[in-house]
PDB file of N, CA and C in Angstrom:
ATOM      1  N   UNK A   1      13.315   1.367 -26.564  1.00 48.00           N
ATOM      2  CA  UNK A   1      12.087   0.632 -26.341  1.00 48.00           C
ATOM      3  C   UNK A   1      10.930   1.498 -26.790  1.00 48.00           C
ATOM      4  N   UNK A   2      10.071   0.917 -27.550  1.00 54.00           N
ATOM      5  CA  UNK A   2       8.816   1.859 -28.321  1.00 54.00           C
ATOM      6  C   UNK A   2       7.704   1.587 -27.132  1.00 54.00           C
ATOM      7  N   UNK A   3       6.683   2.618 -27.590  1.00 61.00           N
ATOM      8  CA  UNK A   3       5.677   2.618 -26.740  1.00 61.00           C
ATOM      9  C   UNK A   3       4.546   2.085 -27.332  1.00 61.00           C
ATOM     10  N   UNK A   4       3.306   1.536 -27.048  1.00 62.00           N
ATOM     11  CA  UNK A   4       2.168   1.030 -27.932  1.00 62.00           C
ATOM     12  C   UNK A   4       1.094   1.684 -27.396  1.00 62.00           C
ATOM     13  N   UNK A   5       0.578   3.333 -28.395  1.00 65.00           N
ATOM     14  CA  UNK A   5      -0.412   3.867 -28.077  1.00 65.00           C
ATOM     15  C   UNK A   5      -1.733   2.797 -28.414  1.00 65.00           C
ATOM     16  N   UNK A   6      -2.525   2.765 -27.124  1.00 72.00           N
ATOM     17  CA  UNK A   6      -3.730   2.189 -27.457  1.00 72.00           C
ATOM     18  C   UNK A   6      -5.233   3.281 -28.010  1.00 72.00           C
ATOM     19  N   UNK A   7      -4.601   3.984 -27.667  1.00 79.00           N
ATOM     20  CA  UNK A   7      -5.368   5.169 -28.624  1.00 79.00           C
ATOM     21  C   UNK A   7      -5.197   6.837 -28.166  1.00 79.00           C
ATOM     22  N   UNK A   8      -5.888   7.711 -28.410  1.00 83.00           N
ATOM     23  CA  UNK A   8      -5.190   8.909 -28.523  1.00 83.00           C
ATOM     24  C   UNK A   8      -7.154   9.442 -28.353  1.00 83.00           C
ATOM     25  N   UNK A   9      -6.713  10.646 -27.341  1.00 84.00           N
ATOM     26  CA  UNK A   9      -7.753  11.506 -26.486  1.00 84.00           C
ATOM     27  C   UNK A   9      -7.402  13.147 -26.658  1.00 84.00           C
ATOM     28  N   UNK A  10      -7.833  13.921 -27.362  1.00 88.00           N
ATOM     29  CA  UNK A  10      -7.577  15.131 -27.484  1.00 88.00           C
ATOM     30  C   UNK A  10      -8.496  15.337 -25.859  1.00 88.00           C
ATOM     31  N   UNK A  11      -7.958  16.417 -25.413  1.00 89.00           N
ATOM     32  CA  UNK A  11      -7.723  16.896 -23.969  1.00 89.00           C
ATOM     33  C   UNK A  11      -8.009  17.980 -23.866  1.00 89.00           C
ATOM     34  N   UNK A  12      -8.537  18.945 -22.796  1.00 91.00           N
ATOM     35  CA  UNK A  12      -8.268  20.847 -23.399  1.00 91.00           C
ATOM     36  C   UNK A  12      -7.965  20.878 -21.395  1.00 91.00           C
ATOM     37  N   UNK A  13      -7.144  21.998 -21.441  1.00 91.00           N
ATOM     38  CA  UNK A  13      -6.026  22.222 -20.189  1.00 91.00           C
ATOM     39  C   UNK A  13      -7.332  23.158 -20.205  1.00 91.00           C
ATOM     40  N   UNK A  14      -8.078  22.879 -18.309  1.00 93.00           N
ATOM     41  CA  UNK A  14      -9.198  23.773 -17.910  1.00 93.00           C
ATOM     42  C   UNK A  14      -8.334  25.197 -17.706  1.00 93.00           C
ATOM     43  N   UNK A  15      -8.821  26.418 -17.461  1.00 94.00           N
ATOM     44  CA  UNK A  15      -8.511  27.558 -16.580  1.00 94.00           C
ATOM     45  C   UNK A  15      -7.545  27.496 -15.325  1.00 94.00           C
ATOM     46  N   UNK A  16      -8.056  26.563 -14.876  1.00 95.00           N
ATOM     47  CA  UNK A  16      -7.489  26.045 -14.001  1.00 95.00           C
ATOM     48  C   UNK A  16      -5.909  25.232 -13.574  1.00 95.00           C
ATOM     49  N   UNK A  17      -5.205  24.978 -14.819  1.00 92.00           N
ATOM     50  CA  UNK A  17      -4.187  24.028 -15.272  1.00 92.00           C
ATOM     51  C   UNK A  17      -4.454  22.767 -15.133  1.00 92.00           C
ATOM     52  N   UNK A  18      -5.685  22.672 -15.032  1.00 91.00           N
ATOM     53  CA  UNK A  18      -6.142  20.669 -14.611  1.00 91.00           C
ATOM     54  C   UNK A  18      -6.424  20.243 -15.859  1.00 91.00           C
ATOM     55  N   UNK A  19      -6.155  19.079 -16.391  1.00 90.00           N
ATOM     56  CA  UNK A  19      -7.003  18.251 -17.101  1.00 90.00           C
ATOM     57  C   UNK A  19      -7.346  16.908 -16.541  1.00 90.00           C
ATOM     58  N   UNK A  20      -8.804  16.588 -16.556  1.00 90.00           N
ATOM     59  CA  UNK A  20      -9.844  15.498 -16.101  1.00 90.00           C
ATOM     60  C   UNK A  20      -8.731  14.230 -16.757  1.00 90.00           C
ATOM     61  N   UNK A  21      -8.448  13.314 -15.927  1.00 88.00           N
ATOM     62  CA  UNK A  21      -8.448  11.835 -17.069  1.00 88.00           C
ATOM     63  C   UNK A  21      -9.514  10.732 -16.847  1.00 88.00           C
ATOM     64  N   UNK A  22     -10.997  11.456 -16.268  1.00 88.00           N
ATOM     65  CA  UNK A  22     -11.767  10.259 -16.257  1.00 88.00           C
ATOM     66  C   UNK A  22     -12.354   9.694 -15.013  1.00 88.00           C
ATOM     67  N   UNK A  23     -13.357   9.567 -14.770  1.00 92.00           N
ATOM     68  CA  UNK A  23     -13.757   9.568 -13.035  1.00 92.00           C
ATOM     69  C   UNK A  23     -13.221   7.642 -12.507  1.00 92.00           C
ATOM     70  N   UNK A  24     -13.133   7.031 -13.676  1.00 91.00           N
ATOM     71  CA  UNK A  24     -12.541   5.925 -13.658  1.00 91.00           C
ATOM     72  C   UNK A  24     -10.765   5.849 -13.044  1.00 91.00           C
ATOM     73  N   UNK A  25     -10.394   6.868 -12.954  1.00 89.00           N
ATOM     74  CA  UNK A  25      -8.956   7.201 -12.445  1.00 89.00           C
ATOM     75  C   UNK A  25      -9.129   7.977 -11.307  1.00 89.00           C
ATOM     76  N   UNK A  26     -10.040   8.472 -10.628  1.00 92.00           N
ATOM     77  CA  UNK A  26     -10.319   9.447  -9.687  1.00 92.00           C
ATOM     78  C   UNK A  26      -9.577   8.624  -7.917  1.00 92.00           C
ATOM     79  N   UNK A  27      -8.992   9.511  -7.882  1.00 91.00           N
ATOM     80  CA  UNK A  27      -8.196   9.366  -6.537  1.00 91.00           C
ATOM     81  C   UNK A  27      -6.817   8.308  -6.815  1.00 91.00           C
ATOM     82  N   UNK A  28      -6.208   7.880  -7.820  1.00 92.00           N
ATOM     83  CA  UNK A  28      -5.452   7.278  -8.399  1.00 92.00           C
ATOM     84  C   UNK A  28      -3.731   8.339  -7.836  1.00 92.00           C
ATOM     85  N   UNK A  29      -3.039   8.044  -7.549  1.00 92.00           N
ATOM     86  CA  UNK A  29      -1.794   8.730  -7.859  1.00 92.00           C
ATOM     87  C   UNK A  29      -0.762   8.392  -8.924  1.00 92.00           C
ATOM     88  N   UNK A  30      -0.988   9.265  -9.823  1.00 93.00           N
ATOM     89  CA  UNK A  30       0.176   9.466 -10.848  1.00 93.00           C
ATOM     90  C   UNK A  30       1.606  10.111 -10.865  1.00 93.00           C
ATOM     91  N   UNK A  31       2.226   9.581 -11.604  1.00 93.00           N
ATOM     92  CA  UNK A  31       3.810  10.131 -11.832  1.00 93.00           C
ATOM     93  C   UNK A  31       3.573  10.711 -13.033  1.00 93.00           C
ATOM     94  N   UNK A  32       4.168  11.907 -13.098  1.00 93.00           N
ATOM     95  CA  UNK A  32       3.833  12.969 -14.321  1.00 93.00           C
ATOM     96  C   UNK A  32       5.583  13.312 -14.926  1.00 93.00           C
ATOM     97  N   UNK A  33       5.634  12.919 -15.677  1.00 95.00           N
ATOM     98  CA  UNK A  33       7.389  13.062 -16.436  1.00 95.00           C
ATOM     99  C   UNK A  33       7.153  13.836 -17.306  1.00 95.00           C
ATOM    100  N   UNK A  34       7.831  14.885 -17.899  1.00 95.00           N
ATOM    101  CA  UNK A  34       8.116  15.722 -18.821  1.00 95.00           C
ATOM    102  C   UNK A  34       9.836  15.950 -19.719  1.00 95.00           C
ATOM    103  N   UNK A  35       9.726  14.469 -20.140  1.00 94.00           N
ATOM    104  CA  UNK A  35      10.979  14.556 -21.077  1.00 94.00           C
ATOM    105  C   UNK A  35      11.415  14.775 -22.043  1.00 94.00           C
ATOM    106  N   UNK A  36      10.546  15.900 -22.571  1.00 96.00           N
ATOM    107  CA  UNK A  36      10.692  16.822 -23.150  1.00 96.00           C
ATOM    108  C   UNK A  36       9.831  18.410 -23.310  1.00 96.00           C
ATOM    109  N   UNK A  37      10.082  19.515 -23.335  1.00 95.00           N
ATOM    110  CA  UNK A  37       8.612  20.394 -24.013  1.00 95.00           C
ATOM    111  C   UNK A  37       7.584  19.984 -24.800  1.00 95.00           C
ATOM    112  N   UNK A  38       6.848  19.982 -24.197  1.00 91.00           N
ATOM    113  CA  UNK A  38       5.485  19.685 -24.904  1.00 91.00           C
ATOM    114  C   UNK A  38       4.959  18.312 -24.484  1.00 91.00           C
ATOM    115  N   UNK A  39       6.053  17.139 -23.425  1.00 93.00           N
ATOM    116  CA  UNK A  39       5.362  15.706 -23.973  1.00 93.00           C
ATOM    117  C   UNK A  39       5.659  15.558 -22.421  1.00 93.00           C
ATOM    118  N   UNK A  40       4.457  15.372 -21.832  1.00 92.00           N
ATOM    119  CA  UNK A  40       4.122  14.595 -20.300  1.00 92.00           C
ATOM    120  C   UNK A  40       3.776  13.095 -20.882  1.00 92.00           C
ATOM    121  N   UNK A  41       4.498  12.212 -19.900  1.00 92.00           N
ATOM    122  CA  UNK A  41       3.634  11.079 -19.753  1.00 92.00           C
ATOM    123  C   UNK A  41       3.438  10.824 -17.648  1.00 92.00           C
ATOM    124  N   UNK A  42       2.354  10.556 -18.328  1.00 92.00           N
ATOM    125  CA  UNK A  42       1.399   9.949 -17.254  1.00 92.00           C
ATOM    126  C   UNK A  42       2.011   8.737 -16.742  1.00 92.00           C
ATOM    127  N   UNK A  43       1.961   8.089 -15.764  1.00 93.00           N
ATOM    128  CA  UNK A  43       1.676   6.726 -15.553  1.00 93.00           C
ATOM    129  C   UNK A  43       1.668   6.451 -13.839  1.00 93.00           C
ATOM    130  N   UNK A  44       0.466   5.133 -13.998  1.00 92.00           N
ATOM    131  CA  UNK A  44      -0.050   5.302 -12.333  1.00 92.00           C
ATOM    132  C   UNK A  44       0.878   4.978 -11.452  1.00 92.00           C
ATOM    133  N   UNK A  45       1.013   5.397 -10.520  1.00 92.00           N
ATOM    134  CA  UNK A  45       1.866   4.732  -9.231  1.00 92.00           C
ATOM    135  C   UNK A  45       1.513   4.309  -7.977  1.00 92.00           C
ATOM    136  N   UNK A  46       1.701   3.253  -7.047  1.00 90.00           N
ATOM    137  CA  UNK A  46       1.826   3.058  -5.859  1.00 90.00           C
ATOM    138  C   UNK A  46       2.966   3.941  -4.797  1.00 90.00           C
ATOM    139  N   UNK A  47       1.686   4.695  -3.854  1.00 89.00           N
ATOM    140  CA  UNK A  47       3.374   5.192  -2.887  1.00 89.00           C
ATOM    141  C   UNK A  47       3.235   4.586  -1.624  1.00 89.00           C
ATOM    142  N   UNK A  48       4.114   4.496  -0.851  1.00 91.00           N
ATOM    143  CA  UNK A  48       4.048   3.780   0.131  1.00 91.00           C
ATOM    144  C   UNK A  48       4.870   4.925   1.383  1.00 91.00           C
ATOM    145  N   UNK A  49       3.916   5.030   2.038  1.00 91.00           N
ATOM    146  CA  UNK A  49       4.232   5.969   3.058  1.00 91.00           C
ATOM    147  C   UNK A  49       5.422   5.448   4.307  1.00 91.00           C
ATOM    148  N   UNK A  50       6.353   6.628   3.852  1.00 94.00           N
ATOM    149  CA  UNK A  50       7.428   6.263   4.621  1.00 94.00           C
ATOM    150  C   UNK A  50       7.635   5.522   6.274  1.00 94.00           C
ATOM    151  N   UNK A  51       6.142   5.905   7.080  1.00 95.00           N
ATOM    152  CA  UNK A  51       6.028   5.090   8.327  1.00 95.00           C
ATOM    153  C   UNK A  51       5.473   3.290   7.854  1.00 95.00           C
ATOM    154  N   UNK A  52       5.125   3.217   7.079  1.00 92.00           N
ATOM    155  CA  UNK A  52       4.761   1.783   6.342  1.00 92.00           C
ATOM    156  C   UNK A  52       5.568   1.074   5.433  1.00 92.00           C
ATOM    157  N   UNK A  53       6.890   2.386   5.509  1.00 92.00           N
ATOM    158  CA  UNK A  53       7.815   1.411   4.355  1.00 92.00           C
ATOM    159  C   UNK A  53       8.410   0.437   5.013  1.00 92.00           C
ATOM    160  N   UNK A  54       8.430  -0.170   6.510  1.00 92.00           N
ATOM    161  CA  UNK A  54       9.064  -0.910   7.053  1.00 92.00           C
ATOM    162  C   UNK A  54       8.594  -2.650   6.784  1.00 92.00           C
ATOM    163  N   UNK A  55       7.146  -3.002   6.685  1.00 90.00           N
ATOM    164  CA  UNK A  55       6.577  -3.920   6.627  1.00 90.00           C
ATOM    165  C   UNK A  55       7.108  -4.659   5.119  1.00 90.00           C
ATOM    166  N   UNK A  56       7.404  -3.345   4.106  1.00 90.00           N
ATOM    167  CA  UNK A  56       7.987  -3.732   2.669  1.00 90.00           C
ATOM    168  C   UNK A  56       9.222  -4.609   2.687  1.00 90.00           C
ATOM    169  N   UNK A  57      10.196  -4.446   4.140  1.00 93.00           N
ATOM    170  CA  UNK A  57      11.039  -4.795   3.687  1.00 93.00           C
ATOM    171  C   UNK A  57      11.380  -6.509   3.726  1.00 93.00           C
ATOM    172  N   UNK A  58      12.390  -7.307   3.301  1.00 94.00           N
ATOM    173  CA  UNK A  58      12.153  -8.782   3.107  1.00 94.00           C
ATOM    174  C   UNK A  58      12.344  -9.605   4.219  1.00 94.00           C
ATOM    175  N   UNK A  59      12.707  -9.431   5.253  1.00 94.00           N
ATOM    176  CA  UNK A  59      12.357  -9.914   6.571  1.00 94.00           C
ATOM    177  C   UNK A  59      10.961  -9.776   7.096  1.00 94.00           C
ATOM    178  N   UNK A  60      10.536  -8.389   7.087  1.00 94.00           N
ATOM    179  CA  UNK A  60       9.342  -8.408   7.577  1.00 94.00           C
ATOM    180  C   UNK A  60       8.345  -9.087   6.946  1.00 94.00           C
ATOM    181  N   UNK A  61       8.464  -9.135   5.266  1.00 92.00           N
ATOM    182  CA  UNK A  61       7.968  -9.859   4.475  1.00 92.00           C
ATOM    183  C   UNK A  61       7.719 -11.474   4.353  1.00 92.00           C
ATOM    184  N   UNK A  62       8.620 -11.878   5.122  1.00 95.00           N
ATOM    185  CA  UNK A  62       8.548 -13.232   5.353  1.00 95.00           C
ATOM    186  C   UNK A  62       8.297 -13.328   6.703  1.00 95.00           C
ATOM    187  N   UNK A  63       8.428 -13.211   7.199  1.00 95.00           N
ATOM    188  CA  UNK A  63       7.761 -13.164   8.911  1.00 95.00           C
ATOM    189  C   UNK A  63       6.239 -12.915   8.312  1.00 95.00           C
ATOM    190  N   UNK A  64       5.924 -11.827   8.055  1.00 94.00           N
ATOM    191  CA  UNK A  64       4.450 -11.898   8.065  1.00 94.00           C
ATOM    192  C   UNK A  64       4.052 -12.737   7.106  1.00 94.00           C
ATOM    193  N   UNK A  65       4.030 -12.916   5.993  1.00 94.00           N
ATOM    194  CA  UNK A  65       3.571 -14.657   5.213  1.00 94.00           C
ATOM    195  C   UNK A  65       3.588 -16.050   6.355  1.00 94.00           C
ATOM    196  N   UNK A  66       4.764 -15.572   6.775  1.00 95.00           N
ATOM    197  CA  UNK A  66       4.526 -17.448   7.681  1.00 95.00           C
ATOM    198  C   UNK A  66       3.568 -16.911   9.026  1.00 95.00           C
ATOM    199  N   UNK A  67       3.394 -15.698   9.340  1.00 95.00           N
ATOM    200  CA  UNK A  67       1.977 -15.795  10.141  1.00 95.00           C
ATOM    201  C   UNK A  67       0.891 -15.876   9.537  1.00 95.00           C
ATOM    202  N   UNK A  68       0.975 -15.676   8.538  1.00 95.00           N
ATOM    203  CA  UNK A  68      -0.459 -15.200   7.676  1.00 95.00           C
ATOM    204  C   UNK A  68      -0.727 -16.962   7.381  1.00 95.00           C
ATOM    205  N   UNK A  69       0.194 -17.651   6.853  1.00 96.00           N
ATOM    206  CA  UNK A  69       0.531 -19.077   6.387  1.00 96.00           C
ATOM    207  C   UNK A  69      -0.004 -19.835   7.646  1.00 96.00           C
ATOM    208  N   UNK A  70       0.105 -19.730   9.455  1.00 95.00           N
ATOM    209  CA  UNK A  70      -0.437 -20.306  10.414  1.00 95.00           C
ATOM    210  C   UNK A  70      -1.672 -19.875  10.508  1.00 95.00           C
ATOM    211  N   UNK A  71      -1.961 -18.876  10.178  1.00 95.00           N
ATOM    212  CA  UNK A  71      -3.500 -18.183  10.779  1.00 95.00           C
ATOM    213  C   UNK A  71      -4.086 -18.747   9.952  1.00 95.00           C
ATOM    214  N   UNK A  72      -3.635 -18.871   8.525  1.00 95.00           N
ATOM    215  CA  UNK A  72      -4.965 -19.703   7.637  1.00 95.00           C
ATOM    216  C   UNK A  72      -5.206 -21.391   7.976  1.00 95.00           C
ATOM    217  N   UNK A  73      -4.005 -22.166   8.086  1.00 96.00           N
ATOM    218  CA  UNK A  73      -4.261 -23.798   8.811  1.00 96.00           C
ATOM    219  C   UNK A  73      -4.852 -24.021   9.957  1.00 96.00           C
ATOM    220  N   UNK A  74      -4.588 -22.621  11.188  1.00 95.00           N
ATOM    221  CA  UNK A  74      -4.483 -22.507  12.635  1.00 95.00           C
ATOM    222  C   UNK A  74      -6.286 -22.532  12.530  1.00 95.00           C
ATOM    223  N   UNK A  75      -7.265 -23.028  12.712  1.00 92.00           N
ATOM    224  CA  UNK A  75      -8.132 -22.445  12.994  1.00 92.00           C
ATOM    225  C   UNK A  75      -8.656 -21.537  14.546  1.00 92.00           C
ATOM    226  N   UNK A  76      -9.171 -20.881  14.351  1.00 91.00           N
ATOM    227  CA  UNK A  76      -9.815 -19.657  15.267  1.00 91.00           C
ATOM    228  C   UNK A  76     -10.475 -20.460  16.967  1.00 91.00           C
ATOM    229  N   UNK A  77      -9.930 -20.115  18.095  1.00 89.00           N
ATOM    230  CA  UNK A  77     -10.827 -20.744  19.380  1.00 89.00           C
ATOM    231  C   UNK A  77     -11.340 -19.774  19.798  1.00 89.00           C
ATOM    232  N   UNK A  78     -11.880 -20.136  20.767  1.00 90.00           N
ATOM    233  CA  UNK A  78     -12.702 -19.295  21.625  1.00 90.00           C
ATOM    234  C   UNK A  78     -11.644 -19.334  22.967  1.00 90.00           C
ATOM    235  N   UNK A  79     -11.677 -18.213  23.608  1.00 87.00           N
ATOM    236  CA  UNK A  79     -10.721 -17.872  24.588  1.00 87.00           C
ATOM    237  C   UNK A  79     -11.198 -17.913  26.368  1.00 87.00           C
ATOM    238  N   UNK A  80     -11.203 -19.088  26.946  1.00 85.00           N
ATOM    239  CA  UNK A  80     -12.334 -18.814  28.318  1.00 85.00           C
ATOM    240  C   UNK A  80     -11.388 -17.859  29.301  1.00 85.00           C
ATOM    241  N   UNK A  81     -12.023 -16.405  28.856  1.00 85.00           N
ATOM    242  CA  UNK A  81     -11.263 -15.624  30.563  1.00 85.00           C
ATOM    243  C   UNK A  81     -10.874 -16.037  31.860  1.00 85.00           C
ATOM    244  N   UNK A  82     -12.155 -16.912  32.139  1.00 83.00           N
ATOM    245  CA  UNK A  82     -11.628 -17.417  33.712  1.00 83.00           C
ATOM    246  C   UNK A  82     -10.164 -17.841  33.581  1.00 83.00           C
ATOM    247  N   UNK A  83      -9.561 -18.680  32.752  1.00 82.00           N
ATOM    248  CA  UNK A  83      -8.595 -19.245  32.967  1.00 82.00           C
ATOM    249  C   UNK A  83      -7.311 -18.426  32.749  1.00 82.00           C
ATOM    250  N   UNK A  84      -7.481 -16.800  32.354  1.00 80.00           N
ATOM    251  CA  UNK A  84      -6.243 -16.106  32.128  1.00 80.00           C
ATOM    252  C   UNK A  84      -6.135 -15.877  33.889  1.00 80.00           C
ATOM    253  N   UNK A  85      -4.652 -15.547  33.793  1.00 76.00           N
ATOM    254  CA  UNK A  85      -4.107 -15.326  34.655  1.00 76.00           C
ATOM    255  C   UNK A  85      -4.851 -12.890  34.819  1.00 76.00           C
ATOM    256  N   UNK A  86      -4.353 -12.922  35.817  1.00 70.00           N
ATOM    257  CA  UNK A  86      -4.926 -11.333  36.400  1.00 70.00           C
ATOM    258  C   UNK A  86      -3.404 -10.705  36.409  1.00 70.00           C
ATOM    259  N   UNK A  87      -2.997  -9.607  35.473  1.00 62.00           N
ATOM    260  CA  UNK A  87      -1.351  -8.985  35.464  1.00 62.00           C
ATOM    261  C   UNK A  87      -1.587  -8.200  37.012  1.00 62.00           C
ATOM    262  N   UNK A  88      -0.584  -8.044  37.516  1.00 60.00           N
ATOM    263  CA  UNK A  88      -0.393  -7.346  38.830  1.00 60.00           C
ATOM    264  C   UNK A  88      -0.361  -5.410  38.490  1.00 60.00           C
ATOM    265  N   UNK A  89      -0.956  -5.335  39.768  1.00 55.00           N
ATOM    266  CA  UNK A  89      -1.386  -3.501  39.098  1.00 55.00           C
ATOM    267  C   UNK A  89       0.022  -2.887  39.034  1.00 55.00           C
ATOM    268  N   UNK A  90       1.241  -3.404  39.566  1.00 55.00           N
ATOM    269  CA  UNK A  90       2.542  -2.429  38.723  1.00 55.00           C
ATOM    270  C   UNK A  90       3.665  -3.676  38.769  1.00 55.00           C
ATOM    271  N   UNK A  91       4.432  -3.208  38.150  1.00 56.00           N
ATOM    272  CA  UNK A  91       5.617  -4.156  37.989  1.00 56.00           C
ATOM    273  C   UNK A  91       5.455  -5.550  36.695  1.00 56.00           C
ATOM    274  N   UNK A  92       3.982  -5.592  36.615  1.00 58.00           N
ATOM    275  CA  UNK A  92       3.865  -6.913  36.340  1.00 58.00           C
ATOM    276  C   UNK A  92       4.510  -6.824  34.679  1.00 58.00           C
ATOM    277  N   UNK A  93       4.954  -7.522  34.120  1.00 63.00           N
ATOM    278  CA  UNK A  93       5.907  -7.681  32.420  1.00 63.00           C
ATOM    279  C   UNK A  93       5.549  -8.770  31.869  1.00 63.00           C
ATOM    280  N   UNK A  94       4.936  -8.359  30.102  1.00 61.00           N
ATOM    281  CA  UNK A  94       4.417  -9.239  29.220  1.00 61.00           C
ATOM    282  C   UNK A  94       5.579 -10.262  28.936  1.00 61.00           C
ATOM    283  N   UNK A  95       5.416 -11.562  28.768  1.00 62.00           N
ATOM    284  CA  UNK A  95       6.981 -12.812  28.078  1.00 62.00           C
ATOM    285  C   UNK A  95       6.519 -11.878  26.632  1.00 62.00           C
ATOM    286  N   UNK A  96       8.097 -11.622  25.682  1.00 55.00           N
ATOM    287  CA  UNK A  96       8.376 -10.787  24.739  1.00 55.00           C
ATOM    288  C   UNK A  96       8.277 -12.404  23.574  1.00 55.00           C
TER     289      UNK A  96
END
């Protein structure tokens, strides 16, 4: 599979070993490959932090769409306190 340069940026490696790609990329996370001497490619990535990889997966994924799917038809009430019930100061247990 070929690649389609959209154009070509001479670069200079600071003192530092950094090179800038542009304040337009700033805070971006990249994957940096070197498959061969001399030839990095770049390309951006999404990471998804391992305590958040759970929501990714396809159960949770559909569970949350069909809430997301009620909350948008469901419209929003107003909630009158008086009428909640008062939980008891120990023992008392939320219905799951």
């Amino acid at each position: 599979m070929g690649a389609v340069i959209d154009h070509q940026i001479i670069k200079s490696i600071g003192s530092s070993g950094q090179i800038s790609l542009g304040k337009e990329h700033a805070g971006r996370q990249v994957l940096v490959e070197n498959p061969e001497p001399g030839v990095w490619v770049i390309r951006t990535a999404t990471v998804i932090p391992d305590n958040e990889r759970w929501i990714h997966e396809p159960a949770v994924k559909k569970n949350l769409s069909a809430a997301l799917a009620w909350a948008k038809k469901t419209p929003a009430k107003a909630t009158d306190l008086s009428k909640l019930k008062t939980a008891k100061a120990h023992g008392a247990k939320r219905k799951a």
